[in-house]
mmCIF file of C-alpha atoms in Angstrom:
data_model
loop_
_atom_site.group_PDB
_atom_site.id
_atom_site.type_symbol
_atom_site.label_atom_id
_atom_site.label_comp_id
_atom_site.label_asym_id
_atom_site.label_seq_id
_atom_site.Cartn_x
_atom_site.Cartn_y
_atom_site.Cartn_z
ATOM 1 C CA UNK A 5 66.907 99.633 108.607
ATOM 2 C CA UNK A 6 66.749 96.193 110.769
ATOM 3 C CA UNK A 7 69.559 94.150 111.492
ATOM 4 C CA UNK A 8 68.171 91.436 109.203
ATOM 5 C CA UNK A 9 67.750 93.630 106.342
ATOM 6 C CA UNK A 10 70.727 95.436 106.207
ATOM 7 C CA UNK A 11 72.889 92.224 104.805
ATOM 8 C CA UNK A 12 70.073 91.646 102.097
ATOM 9 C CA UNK A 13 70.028 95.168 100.889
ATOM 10 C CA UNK A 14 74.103 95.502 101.328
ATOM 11 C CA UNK A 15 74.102 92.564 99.168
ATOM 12 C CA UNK A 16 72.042 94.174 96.191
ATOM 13 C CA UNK A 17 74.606 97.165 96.412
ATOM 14 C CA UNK A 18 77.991 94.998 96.347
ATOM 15 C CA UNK A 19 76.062 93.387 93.236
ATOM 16 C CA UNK A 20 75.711 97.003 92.000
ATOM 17 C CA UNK A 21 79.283 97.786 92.293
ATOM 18 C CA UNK A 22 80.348 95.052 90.659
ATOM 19 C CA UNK A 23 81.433 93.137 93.809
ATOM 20 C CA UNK A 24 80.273 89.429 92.664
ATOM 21 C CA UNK A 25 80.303 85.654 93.895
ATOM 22 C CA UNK A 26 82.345 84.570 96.389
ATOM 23 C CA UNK A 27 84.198 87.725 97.426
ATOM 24 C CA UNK A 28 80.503 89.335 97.986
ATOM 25 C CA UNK A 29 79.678 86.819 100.391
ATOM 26 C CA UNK A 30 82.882 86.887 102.074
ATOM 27 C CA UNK A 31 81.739 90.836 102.829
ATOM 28 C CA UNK A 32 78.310 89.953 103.723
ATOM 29 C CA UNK A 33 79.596 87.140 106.126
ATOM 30 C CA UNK A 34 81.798 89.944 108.323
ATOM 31 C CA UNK A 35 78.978 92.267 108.161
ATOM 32 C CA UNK A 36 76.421 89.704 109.215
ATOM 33 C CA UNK A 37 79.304 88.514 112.239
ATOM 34 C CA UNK A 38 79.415 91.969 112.995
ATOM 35 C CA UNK A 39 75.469 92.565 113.268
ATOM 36 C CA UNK A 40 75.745 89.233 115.558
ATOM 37 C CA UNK A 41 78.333 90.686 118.499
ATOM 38 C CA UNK A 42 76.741 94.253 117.749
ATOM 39 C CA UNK A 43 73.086 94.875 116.875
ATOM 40 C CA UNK A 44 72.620 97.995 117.149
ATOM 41 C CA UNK A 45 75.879 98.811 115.447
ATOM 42 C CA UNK A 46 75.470 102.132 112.871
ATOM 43 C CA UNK A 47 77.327 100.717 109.408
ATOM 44 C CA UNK A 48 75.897 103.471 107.361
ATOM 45 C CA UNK A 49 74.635 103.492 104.465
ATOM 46 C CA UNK A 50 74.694 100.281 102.632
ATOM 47 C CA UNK A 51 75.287 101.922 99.133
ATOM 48 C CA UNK A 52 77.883 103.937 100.629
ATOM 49 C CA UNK A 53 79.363 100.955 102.206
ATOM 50 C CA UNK A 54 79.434 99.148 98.857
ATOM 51 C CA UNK A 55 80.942 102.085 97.624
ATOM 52 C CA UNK A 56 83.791 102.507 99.641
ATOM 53 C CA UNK A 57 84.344 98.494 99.367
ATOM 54 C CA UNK A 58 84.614 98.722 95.470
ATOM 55 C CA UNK A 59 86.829 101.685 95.663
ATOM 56 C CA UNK A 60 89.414 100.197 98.437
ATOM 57 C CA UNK A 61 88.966 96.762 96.333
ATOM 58 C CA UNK A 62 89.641 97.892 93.238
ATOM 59 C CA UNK A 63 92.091 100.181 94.231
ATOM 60 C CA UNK A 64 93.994 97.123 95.743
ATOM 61 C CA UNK A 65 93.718 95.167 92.692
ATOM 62 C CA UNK A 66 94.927 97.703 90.256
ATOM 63 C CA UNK A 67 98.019 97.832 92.159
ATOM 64 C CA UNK A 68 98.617 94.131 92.722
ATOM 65 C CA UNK A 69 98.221 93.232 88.370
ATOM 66 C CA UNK A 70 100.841 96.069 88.182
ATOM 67 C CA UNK A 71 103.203 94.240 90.549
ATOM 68 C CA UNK A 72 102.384 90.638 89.703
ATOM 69 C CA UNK A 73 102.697 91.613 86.204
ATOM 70 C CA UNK A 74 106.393 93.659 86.078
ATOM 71 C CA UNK A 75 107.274 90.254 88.392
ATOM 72 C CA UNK A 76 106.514 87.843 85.707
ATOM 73 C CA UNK A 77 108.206 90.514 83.068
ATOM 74 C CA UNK A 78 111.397 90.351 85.092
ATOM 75 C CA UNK A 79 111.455 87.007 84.922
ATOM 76 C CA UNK A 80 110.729 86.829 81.584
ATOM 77 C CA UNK A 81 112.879 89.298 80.566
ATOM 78 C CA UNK A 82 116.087 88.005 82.183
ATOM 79 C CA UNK A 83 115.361 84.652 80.333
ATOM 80 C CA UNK A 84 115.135 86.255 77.569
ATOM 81 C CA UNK A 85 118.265 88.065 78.156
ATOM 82 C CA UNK A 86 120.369 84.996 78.533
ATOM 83 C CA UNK A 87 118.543 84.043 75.322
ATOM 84 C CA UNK A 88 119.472 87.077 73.656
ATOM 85 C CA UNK A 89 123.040 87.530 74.502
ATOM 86 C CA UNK A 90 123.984 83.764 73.597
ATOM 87 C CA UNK A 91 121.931 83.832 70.391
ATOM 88 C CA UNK A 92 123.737 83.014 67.068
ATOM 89 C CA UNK A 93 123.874 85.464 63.773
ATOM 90 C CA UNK A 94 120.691 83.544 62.334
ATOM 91 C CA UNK A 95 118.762 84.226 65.153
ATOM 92 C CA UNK A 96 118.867 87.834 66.096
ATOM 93 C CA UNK A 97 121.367 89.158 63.631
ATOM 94 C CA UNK A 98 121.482 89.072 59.545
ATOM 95 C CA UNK A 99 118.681 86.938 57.967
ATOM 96 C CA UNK A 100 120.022 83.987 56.565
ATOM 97 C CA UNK A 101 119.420 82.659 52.920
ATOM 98 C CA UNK A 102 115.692 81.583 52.180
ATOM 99 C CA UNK A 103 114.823 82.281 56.211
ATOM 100 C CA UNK A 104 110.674 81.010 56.531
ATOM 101 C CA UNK A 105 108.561 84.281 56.328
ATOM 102 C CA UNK A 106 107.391 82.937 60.139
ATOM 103 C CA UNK A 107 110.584 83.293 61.372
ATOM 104 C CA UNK A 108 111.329 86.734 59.985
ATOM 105 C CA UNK A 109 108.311 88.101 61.427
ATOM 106 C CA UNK A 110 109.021 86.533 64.742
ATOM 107 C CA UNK A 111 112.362 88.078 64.310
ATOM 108 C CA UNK A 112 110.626 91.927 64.119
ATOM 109 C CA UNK A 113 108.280 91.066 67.139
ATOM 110 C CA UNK A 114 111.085 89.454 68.855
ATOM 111 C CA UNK A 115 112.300 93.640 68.677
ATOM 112 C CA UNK A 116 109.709 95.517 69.369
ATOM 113 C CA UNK A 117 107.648 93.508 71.816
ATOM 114 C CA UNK A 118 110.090 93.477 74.858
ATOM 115 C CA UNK A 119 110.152 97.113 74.520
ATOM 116 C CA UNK A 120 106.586 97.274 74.282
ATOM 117 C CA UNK A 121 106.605 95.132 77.403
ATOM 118 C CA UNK A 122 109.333 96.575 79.353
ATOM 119 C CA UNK A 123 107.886 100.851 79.052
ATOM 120 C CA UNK A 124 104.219 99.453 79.632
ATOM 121 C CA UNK A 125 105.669 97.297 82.948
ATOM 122 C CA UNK A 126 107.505 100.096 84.215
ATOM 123 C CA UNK A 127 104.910 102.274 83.835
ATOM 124 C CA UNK A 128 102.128 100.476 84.776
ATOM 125 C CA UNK A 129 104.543 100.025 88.191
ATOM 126 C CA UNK A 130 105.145 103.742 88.091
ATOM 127 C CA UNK A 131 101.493 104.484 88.755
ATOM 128 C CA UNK A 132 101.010 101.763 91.423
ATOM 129 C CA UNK A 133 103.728 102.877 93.846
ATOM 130 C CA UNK A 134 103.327 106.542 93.126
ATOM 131 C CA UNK A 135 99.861 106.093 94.995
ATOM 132 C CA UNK A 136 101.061 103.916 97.535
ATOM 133 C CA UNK A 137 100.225 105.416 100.335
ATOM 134 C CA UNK A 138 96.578 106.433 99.456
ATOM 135 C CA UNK A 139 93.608 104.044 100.274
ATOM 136 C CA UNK A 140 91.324 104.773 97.391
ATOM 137 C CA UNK A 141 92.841 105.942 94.192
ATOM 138 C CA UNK A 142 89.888 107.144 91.631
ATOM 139 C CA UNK A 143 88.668 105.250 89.077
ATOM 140 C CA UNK A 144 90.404 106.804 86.175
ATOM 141 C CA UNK A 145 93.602 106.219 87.730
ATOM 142 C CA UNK A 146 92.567 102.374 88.174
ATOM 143 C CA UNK A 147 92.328 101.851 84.547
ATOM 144 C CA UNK A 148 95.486 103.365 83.370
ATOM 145 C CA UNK A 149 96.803 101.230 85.940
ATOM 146 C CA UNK A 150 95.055 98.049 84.493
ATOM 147 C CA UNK A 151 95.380 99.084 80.973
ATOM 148 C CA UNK A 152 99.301 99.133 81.147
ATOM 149 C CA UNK A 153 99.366 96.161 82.688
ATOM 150 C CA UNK A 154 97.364 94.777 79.730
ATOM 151 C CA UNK A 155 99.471 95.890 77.152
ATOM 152 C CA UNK A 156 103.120 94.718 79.504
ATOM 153 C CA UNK A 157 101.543 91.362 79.578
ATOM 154 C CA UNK A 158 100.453 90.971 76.242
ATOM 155 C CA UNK A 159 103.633 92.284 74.390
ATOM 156 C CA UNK A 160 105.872 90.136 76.818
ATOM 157 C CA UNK A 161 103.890 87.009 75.994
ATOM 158 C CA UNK A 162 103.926 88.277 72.197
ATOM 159 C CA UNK A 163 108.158 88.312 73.002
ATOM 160 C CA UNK A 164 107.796 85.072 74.216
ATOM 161 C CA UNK A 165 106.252 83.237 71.774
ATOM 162 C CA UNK A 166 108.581 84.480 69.407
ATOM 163 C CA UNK A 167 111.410 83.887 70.532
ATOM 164 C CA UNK A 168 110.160 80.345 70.967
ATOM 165 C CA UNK A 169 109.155 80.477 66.875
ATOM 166 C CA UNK A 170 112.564 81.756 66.213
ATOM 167 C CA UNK A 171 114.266 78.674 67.791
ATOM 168 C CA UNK A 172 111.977 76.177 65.712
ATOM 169 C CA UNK A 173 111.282 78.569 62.436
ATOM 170 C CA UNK A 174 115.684 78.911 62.228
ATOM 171 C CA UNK A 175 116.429 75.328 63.336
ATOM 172 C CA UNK A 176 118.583 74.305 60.728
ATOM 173 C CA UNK A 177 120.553 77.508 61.050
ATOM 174 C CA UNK A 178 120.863 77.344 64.744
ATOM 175 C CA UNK A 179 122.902 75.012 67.616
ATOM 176 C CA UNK A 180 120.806 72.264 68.915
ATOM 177 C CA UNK A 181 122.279 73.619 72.406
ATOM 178 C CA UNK A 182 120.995 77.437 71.618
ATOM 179 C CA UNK A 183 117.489 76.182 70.089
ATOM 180 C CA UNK A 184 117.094 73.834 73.412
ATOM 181 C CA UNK A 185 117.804 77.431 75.125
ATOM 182 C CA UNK A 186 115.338 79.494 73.636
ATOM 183 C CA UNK A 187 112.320 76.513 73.841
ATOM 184 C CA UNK A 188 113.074 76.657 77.873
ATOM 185 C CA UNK A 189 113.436 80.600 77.624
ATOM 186 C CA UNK A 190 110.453 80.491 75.685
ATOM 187 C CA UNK A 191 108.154 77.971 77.786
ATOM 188 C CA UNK A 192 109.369 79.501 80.906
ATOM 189 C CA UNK A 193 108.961 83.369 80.489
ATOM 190 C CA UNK A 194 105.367 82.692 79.186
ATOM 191 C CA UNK A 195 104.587 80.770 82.027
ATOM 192 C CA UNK A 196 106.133 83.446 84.269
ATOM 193 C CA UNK A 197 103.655 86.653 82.891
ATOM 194 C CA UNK A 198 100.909 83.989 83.093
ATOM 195 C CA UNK A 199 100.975 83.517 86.102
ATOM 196 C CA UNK A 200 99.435 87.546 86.209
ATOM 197 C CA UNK A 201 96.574 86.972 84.368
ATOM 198 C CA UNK A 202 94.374 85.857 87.312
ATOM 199 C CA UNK A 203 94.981 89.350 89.429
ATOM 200 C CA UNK A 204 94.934 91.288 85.970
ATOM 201 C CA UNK A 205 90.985 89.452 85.328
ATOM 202 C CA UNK A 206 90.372 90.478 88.729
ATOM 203 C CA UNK A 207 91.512 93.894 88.330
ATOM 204 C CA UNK A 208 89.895 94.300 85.219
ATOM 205 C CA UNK A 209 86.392 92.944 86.564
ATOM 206 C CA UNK A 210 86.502 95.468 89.656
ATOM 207 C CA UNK A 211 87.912 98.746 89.461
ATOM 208 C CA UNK A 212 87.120 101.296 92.387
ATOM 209 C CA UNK A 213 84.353 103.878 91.476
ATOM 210 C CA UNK A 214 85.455 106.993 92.943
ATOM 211 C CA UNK A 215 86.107 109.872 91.187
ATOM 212 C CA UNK A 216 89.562 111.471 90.374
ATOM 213 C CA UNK A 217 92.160 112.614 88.817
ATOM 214 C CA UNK A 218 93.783 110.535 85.723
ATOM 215 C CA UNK A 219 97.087 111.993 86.027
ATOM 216 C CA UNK A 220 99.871 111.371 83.424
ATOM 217 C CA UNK A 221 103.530 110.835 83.179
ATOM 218 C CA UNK A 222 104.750 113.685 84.778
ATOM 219 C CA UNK A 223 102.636 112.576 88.144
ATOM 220 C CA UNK A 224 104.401 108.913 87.435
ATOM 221 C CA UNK A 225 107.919 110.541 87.450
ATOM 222 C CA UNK A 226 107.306 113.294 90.152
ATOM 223 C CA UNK A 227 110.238 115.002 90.918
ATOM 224 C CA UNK A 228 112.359 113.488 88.402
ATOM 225 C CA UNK A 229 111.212 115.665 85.734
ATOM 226 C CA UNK A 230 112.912 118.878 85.301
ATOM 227 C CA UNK A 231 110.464 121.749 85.673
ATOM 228 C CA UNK A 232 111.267 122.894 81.944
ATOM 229 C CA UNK A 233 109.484 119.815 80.230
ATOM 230 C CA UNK A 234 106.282 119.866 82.839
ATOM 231 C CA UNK A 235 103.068 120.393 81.000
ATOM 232 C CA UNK A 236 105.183 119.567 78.143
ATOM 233 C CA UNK A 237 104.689 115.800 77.268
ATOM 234 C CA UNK A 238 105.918 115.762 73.743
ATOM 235 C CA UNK A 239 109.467 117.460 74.754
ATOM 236 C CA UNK A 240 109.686 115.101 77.032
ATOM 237 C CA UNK A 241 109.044 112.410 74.503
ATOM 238 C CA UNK A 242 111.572 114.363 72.168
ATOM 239 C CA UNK A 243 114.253 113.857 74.699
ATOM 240 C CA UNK A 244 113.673 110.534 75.426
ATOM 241 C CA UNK A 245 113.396 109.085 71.382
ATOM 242 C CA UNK A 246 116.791 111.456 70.895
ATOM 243 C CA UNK A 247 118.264 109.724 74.249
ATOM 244 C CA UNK A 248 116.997 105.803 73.055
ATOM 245 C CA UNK A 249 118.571 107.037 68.957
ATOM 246 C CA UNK A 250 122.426 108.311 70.382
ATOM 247 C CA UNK A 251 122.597 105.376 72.583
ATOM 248 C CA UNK A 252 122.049 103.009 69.930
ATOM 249 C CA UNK A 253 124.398 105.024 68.109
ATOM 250 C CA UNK A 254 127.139 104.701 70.167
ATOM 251 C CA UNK A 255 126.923 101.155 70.802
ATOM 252 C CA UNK A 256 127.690 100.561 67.362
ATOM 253 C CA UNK A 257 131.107 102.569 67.720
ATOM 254 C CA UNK A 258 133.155 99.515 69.618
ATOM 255 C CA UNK A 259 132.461 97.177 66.848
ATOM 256 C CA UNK A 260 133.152 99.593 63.731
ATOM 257 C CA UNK A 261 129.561 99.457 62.686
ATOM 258 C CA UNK A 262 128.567 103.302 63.628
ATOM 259 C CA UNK A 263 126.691 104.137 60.288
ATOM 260 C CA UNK A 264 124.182 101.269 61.256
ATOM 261 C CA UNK A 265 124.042 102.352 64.826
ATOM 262 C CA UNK A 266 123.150 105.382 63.724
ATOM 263 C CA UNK A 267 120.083 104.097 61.141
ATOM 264 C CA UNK A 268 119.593 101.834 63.958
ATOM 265 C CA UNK A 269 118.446 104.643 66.208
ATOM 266 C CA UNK A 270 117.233 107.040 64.212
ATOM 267 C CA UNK A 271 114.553 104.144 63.396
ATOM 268 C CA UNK A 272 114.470 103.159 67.274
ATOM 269 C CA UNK A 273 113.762 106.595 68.401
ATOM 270 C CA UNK A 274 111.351 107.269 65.433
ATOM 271 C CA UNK A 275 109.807 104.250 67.325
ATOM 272 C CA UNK A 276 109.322 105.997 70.165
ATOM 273 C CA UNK A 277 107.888 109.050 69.148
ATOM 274 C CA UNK A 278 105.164 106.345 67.351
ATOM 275 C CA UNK A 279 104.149 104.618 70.015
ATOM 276 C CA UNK A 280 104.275 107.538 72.234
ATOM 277 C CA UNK A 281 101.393 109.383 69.966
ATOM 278 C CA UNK A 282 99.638 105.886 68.787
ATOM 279 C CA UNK A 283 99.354 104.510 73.048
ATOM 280 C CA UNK A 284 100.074 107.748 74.747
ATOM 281 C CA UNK A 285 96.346 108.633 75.313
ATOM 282 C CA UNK A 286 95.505 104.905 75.988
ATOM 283 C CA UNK A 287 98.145 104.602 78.561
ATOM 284 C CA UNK A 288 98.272 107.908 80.088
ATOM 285 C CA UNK A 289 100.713 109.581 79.466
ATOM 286 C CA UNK A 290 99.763 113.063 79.126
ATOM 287 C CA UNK A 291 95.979 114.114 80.859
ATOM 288 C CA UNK A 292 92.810 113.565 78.526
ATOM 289 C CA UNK A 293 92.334 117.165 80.644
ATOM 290 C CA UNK A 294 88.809 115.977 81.265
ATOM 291 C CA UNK A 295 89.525 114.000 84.261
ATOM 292 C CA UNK A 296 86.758 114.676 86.899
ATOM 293 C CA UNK A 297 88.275 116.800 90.426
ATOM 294 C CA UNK A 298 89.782 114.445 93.193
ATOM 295 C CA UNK A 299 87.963 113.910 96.279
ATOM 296 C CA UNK A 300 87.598 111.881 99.196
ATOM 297 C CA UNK A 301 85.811 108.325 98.340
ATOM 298 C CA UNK A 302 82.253 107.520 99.609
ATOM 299 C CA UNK A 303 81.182 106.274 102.339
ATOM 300 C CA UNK A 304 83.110 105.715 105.822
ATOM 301 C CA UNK A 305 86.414 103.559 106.103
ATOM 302 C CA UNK A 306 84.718 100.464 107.243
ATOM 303 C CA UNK A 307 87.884 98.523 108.506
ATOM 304 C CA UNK A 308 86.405 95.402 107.536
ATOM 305 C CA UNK A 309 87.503 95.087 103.770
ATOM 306 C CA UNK A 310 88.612 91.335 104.090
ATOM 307 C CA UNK A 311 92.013 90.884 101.565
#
C-alpha cells in the first residue's frame, strides 16, 4: 500500500473501531508525520493498527471513568458524611408527624444509594488497578469496568439529590444552619461525580475490542480471598451480608437499642444478598463462564497512541 493511501484506508478502520472525530484525526495526523520523516516505514496492517489503537484506547479509558468516578464519590461521600453525622432526628432518624411522602422516599434512597455507590466505586476501582500493569485489557473486562462505574455514579448522584430533597422536603422540622448544610452538601457532591461523566461517555463510546477474560470478584480481590470461598461466590456473599448484619448489630449495643440493631442488620445484610443476586451478573461478580480465552491484542504496539 502507498504512502498516500495508507492514512485514507487507516482512517476507514479507526471509523470501524469506533475511533471517531477529533481523536481519529489526531491518530491520522502522527501517522501521516510519521509517513513524512519515514516513507518507506512498515506500520502494518492498517486494520490491525486500528485494532490495537481501540484496544490500548479503550483500555485507558475504562480505567480513567473508574478513577475519576471513585474521586468524585470520595468527595461526595465525605460531604455527605459531615451531612450525615450533624443531621437532626427528622432528617435521618424517626419520621416526624405528617413528614411529605417526597421526603420519606428521599429518606430510603438517602440509605441505600450511598451503599449502592460506595460497593459499585470500589469495585469498579478494584478492576482498574488489578490490571494495572497490562496494556490491553479485553473487551469484556472493559465493560464491567464501565458498567460499575455507571451504576457508582448514578446511585451517588441518586444520594445526592436526596439528601438535598431531605433538607427542603423536612424544612420546618430541621435547623436553618443544618438545612443550609445539606443544600451545599447536596450542590457540591453532585457537582463532584459530575465532573466523571465526560471520561465515563468516553469510556462508554470506545471500549477496546480484544478478546478476554471477564473475570469476577475473586480476580478483583486476588489474594485476599481465602482459598476456601474461591469458585464459591455466594459463600463469599454469605459472609459478607452476615459481616454488614453483626456490625450493625453491635453498633446498636452502646446506645441500648440492640433489638433494632439487630432488625437493622438482619434487613441490611438481607440487602446484600439482594443486590448481590439482582447486579451480581451485571457487575461481575462471579464469571458468566462464557468469557472468550485471553490472548495477546492485535496488531503490533505502535508507540504512537497519542493520550
Amino acid at each position: 500500500m502507498s504512502g498516500s493511501d495508507y492514512p485514507r484506508t487507516l482512517r476507514a478502520e479507526l471509523g470501524a473501531a469506533g475511533i471517531i472525530g477529533l481523536r481519529r484525526e489526531r491518530i491520522v495526523a502522527e501517522i501521516e508525520d510519521h509517513l513524512a520523516c519515514d516513507p518507506g516505514a512498515d506500520l502494518g496492517d492498517p486494520r490491525l493498527l486500528a485494532r490495537q489503537f481501540a484496544d490500548e484506547l479503550g483500555t485507558l479509558l475504562a480505567r480513567r471513568a473508574a478513577v475519576r468516578s471513585f474521586t468524585g464519590l470520595a468527595v461526595a461521600g465525605l460531604l455527605f458524611a459531615a451531612a450525615f453525622i450533624g443531621s437532626p432526628a427528622a432528617a435521618f432518624g424517626a419520621a416526624p408527624a405528617n413528614a411529605p411522602l417526597l421526603g420519606q422516599l428521599a429518606r430510603i434512597v438517602a440509605v441505600l444509594a450511598p451503599q449502592f455507590a460506595f460497593a459499585a466505586g470500589l469495585l469498579a476501582m478494584l478492576r482498574a488497578v488489578s490490571g494495572r500493569h497490562a496494556r490491553v485489557i479485553g473487551a469484556p473486562a472493559a465493560r464491567m469496568i464501565v458498567r460499575r462505574a455507571i451504576v457508582a455514579t448514578g446511585s451517588g448522584l441518586a444520594a445526592m439529590i436526596s439528601l438535598g430533597v431531605i433538607a427542603l422536603a423536612f424544612s420546618g422540622h430541621v435547623s436553618s444552619g443544618w438545612q443550609t448544610l445539606a443544600l451545599i452538601a447536596s450542590g457540591g457532591g453532585a457537582l463532584a461525580i459530575a465532573a466523571a461523566l465526560p471520561a465515563l461517555r468516553a469510556a462508554i463510546r470506545l471500549r477496546p475490542v480484544a478478546d478476554g477474560p471477564q473475570g469476577d470478584l475473586f480476580d478483583d480481590l486476588g489474594p485476599f480471598v481465602p482459598a476456601v470461598l474461591r469458585g464459591h461466590p455466594w459463600r463469599l456473599a454469605v459472609l459478607v451480608a452476615g459481616g454488614v448484619a453483626v456490625a450493625i448489630a453491635l453498633a446498636g449495643v452502646p446506645g441500648h437499642d440492640l433489638y433494632d440493631g439487630i432488625a437493622r442488620g438482619i434487613a441490611d445484610g438481607a440487602l446484600c444478598l439482594l443486590a448481590f443476586a439482582t447486579l451480581g451478573r451485571y457487575l461481575g461478580l462471579w464469571s458468566p463462564g462464557d468469557a472468550p480465552a485471553g490472548g495477546e491484542p492485535a496488531g503490533r504496539r505502535s508507540g504512537l497512541m497519542p493520550r
